[in-house]
Tab-separated table of C-alpha atoms and ligand atoms in Angstrom:
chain	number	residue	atom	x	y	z
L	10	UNK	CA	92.264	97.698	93.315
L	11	UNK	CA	93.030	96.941	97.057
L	12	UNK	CA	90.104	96.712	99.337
L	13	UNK	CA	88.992	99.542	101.950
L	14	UNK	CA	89.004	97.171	105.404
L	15	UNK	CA	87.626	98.707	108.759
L	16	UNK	CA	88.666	95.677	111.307
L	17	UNK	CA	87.589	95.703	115.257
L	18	UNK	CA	90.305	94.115	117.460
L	19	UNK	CA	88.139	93.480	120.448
L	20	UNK	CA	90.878	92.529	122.268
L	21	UNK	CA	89.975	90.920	125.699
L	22	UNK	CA	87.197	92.532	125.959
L	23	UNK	CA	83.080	91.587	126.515
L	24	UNK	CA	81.434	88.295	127.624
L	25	UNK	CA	80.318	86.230	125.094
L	26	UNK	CA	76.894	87.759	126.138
L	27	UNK	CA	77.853	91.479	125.717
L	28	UNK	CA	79.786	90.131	122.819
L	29	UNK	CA	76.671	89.297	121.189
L	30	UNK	CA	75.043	92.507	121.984
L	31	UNK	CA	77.815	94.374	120.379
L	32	UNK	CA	78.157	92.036	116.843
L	33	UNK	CA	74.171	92.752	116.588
L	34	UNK	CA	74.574	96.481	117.417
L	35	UNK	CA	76.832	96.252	114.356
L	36	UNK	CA	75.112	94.362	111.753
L	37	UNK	CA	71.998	96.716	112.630
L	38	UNK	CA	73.766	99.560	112.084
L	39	UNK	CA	75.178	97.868	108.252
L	40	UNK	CA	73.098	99.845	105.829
L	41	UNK	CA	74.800	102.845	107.132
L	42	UNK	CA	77.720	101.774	105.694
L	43	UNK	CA	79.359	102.238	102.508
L	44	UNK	CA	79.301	98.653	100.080
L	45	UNK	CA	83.250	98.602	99.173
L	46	UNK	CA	84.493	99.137	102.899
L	47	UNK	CA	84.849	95.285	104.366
L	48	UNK	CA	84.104	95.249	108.384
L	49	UNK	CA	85.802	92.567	110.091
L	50	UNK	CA	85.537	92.103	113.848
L	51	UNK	CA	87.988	89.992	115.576
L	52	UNK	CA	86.410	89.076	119.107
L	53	UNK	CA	87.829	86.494	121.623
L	54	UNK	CA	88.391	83.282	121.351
L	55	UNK	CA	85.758	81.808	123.456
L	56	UNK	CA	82.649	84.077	121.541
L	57	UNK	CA	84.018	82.784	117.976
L	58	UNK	CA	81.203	80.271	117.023
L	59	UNK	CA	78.183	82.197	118.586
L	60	UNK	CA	79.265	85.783	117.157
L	61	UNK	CA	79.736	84.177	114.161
L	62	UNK	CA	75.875	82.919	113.758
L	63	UNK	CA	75.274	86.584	114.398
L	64	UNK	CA	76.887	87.798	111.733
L	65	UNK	CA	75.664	85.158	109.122
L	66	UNK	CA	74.372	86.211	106.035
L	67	UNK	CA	75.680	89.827	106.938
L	68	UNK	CA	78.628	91.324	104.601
L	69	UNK	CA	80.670	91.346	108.510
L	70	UNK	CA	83.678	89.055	108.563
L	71	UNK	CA	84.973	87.033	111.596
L	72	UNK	CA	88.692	87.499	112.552
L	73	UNK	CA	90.268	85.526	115.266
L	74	UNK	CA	93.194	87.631	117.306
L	75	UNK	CA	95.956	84.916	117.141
L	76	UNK	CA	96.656	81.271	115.945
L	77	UNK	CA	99.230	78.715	117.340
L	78	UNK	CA	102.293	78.065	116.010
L	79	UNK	CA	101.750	74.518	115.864
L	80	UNK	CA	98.958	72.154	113.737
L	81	UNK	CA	97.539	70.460	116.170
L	82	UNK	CA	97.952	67.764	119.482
L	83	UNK	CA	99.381	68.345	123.653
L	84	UNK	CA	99.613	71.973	123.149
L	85	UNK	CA	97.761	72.876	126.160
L	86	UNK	CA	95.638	76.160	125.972
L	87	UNK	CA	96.739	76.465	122.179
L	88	UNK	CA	93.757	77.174	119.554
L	89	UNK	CA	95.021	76.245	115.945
L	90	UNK	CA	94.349	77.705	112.746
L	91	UNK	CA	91.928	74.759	111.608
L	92	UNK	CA	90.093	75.110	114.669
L	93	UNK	CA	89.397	78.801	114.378
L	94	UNK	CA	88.312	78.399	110.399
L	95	UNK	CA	86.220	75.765	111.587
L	96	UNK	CA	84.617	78.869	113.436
L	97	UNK	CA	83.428	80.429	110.158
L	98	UNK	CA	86.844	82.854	110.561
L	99	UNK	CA	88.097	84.114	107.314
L	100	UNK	CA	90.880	86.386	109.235
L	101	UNK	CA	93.037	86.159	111.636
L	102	UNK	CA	95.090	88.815	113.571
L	103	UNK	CA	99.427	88.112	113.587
L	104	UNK	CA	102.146	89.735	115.634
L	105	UNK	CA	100.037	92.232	117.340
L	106	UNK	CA	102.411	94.095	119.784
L	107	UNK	CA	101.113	92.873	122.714
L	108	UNK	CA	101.845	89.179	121.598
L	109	UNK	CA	105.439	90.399	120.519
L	110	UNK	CA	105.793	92.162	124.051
L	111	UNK	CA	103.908	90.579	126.638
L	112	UNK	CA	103.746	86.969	125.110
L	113	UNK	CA	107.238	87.127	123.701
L	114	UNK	CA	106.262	86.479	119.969
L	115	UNK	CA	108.963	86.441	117.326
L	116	UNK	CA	109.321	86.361	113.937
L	117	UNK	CA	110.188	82.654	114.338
L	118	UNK	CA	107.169	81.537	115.756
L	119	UNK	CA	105.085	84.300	113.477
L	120	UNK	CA	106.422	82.653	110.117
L	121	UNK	CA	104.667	79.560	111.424
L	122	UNK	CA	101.399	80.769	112.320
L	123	UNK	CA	101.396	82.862	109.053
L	124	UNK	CA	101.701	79.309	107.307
L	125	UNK	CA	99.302	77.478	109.284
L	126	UNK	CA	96.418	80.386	108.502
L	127	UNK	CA	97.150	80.638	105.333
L	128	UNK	CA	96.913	76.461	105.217
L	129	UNK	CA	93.712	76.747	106.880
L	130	UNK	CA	92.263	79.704	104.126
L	131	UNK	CA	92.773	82.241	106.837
L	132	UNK	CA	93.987	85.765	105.611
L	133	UNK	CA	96.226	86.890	108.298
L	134	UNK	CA	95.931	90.336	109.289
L	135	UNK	CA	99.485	91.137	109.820
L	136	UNK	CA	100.760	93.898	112.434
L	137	UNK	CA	104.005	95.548	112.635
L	138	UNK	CA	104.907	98.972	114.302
L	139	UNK	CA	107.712	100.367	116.371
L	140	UNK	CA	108.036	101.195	119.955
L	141	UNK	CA	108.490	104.922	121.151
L	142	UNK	CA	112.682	104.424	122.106
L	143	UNK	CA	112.837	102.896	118.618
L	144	UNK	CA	110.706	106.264	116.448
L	145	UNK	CA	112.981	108.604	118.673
L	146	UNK	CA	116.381	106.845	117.937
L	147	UNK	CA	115.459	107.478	114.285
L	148	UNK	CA	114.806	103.233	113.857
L	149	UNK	CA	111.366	102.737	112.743
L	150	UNK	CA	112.075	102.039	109.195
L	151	UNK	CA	114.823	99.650	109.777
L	152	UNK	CA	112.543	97.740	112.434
L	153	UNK	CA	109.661	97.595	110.208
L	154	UNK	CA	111.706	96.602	107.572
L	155	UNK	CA	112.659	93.951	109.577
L	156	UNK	CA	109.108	92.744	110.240
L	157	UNK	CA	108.216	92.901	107.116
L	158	UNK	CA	111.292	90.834	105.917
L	159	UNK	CA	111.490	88.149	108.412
L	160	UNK	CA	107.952	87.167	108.411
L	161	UNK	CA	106.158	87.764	104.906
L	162	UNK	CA	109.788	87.429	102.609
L	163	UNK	CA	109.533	83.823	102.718
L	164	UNK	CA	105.752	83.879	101.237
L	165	UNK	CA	104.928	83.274	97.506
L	166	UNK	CA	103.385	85.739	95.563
L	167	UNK	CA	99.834	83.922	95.867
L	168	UNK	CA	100.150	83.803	99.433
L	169	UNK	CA	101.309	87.434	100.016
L	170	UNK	CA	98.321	88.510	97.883
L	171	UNK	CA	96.050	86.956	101.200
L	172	UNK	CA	97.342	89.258	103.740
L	173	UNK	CA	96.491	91.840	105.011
L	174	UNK	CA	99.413	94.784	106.829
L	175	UNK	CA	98.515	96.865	109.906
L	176	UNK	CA	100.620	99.556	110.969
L	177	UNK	CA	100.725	100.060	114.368
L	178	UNK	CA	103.291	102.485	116.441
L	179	UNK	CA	103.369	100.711	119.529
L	180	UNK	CA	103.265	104.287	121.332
L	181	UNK	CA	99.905	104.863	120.019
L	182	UNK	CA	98.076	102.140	120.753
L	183	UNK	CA	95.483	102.087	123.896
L	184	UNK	CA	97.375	106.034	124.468
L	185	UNK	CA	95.029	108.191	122.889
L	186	UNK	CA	98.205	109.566	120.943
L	187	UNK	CA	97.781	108.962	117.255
L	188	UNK	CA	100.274	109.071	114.580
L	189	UNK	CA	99.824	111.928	112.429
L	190	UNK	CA	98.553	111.484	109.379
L	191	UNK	CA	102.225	112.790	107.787
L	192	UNK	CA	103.642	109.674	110.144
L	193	UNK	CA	101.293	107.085	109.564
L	194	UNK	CA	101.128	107.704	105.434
L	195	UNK	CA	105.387	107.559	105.496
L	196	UNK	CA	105.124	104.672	106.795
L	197	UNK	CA	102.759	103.095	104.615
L	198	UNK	CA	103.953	104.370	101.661
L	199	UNK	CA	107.507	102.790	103.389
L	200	UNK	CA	105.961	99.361	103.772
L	201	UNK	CA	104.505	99.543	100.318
L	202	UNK	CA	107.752	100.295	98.671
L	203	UNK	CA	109.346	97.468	100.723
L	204	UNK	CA	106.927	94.776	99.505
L	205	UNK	CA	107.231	96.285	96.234
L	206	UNK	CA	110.806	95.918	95.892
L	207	UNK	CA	110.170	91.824	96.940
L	208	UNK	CA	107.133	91.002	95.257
L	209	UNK	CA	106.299	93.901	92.758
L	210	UNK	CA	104.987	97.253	91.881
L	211	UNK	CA	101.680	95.340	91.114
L	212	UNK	CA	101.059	92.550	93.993
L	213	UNK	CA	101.984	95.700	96.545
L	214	UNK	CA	99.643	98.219	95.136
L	215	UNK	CA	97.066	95.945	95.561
L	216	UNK	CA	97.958	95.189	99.525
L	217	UNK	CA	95.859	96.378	101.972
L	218	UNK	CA	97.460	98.561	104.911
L	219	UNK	CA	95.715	99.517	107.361
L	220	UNK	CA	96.668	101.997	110.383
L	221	UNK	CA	96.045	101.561	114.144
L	222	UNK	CA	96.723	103.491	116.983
L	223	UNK	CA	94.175	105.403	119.049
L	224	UNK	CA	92.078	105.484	115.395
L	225	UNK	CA	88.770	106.723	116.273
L	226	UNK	CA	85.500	108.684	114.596
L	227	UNK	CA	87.672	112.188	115.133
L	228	UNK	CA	90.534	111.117	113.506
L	229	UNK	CA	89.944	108.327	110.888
L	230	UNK	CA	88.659	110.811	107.927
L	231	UNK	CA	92.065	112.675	107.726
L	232	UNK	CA	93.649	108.926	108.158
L	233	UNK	CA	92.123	107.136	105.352
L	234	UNK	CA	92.437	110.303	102.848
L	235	UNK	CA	95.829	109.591	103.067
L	236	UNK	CA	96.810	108.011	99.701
L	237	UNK	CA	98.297	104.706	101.205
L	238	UNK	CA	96.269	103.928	104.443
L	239	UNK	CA	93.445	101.987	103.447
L	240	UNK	CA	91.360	101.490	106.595
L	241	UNK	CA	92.199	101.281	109.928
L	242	UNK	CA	92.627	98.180	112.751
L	243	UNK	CA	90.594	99.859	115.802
L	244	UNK	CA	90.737	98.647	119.214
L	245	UNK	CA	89.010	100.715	121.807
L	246	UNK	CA	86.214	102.423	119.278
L	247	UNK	CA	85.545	98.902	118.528
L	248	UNK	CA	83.694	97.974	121.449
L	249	UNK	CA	80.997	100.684	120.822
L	250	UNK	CA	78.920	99.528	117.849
L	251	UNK	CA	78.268	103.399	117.179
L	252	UNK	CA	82.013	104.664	117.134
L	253	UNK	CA	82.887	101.431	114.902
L	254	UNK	CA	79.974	102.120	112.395
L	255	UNK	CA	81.287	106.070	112.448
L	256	UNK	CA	84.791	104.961	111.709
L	257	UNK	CA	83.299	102.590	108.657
L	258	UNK	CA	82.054	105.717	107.484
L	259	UNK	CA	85.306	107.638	107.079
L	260	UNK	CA	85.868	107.219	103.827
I	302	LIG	P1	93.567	101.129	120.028
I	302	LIG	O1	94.190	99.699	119.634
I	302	LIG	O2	92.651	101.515	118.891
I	302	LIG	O3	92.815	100.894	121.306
I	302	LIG	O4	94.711	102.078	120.178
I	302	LIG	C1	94.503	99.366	118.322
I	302	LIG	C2	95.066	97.968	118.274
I	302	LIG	O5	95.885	97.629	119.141
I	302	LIG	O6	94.722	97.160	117.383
């Protein structure tokens, strides 16, 4: 049985002060929750440790939003994967779009990060998604495909069974325009059937996808009834406790 995952990307968002605020909004807010849906909230770097003493003792896991690409050493500005378990992280975001577009990440440097968190017993929260020119010139299968292949093909079966997939059309994220639910469940269903055909019928039914995109409280019930989207990665309805918790609830 896969898990049900609800996951905050706060993005760069809050102080480490508001930051607090919001991670004690949320584990307030925790009994209103259902007990199989997992919340993760992936906050900045820099609140890490302290939101992570918040959350203690809570059922909330910590998710950083990146790793580097290398272990450790003169790698100025670089946080590794060792350093961010060392937080009390269990998860870390990979290959969100806005690393891919504005940070120029490929799958080159992705395959090493997704090795270095997976070293460090991070599960890597894995994000893939096509931009608008690519849905309308009928691509989006091929270039998931190709995310899916030249990052997570080279994984072992034990290690594929630690991450976690988030499907994210570029054109929907931070837009307000979500994917319908027809869209986002082909393309899960797609994904599923592509790590099925690599590692198994059984090791993909029991992957967790998630969708993100402009997921909020209005839209995340007819989401997650889809039969393949098993929670959602939320940006902007993350950084209100109440809109997060409502989401968690959308089961
Ligand atoms: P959004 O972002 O919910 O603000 O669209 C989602 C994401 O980029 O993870």
């Amino acid at each position: 049985m896969r898990k049900k995952i609800v996951a905050g990307n706060w993005k760069m968002n809050t102080t480490v002060a508001a930051g607090k605020e919001l991670a004690k909004n949320i584990v307030a807010a925790l009994d209103q929750v259902p007990k199989d849906v997992q919340l993760i909230i992936a906050p900045p770097f820099t609140h890490l440790a302290t939101v992570a003493d918040v959350i203690k003792g809570s059922v909330v896991a910590l998710s950083a939003q990146n790793c580097a690409d290398k272990a450790k050493g003169a790698y100025t500005g670089e946080v590794s994967a060792e350093m961010i378990a060392g937080t009390g992280c269990t998860y870390t975001i990979l290959g969100h779009s806005e690393r891919r577009q504005y940070y120029g990440e490929t799958s080159e440097t992705l395959v090493a990060k997704m090795a270095l968190a997976l070293e460090n017993g991070l599960s890597p929260i894995y994000c893939v998604g096509e931009m608008l020119s690519e849905r309308e010139a009928g691509n989006h299968f091929n270039v998931i495909k190709a995310q899916l292949e030249e990052v997570l093909f080279g994984l072992t079966a034990e290690q594929m069974a630690k991450v976690v997939i988030a499907y994210e059309p570029v054109w929907a994220i931070g837009t307000g325009v979500t994917a319908t639910n027809e869209q986002a469940q082909e393309v899960h269903a797609f994904i599923r059937k592509t790590l099925a055909a690599k590692f198994g019928k059984k090791l993909a039914d029991d992957v967790t996808i998630l969708y993100g995109g402009s997921c909020k409280p209005s839209n995340a019930k007819e989401l997650f009834a889809c039969p393949d989207i098993d929670g959602g990665l939320i940006g902007g309805a993350s950084l209100k406790a109440e809109d997060f918790i409502a989401i968690a609830r959308s089961y």
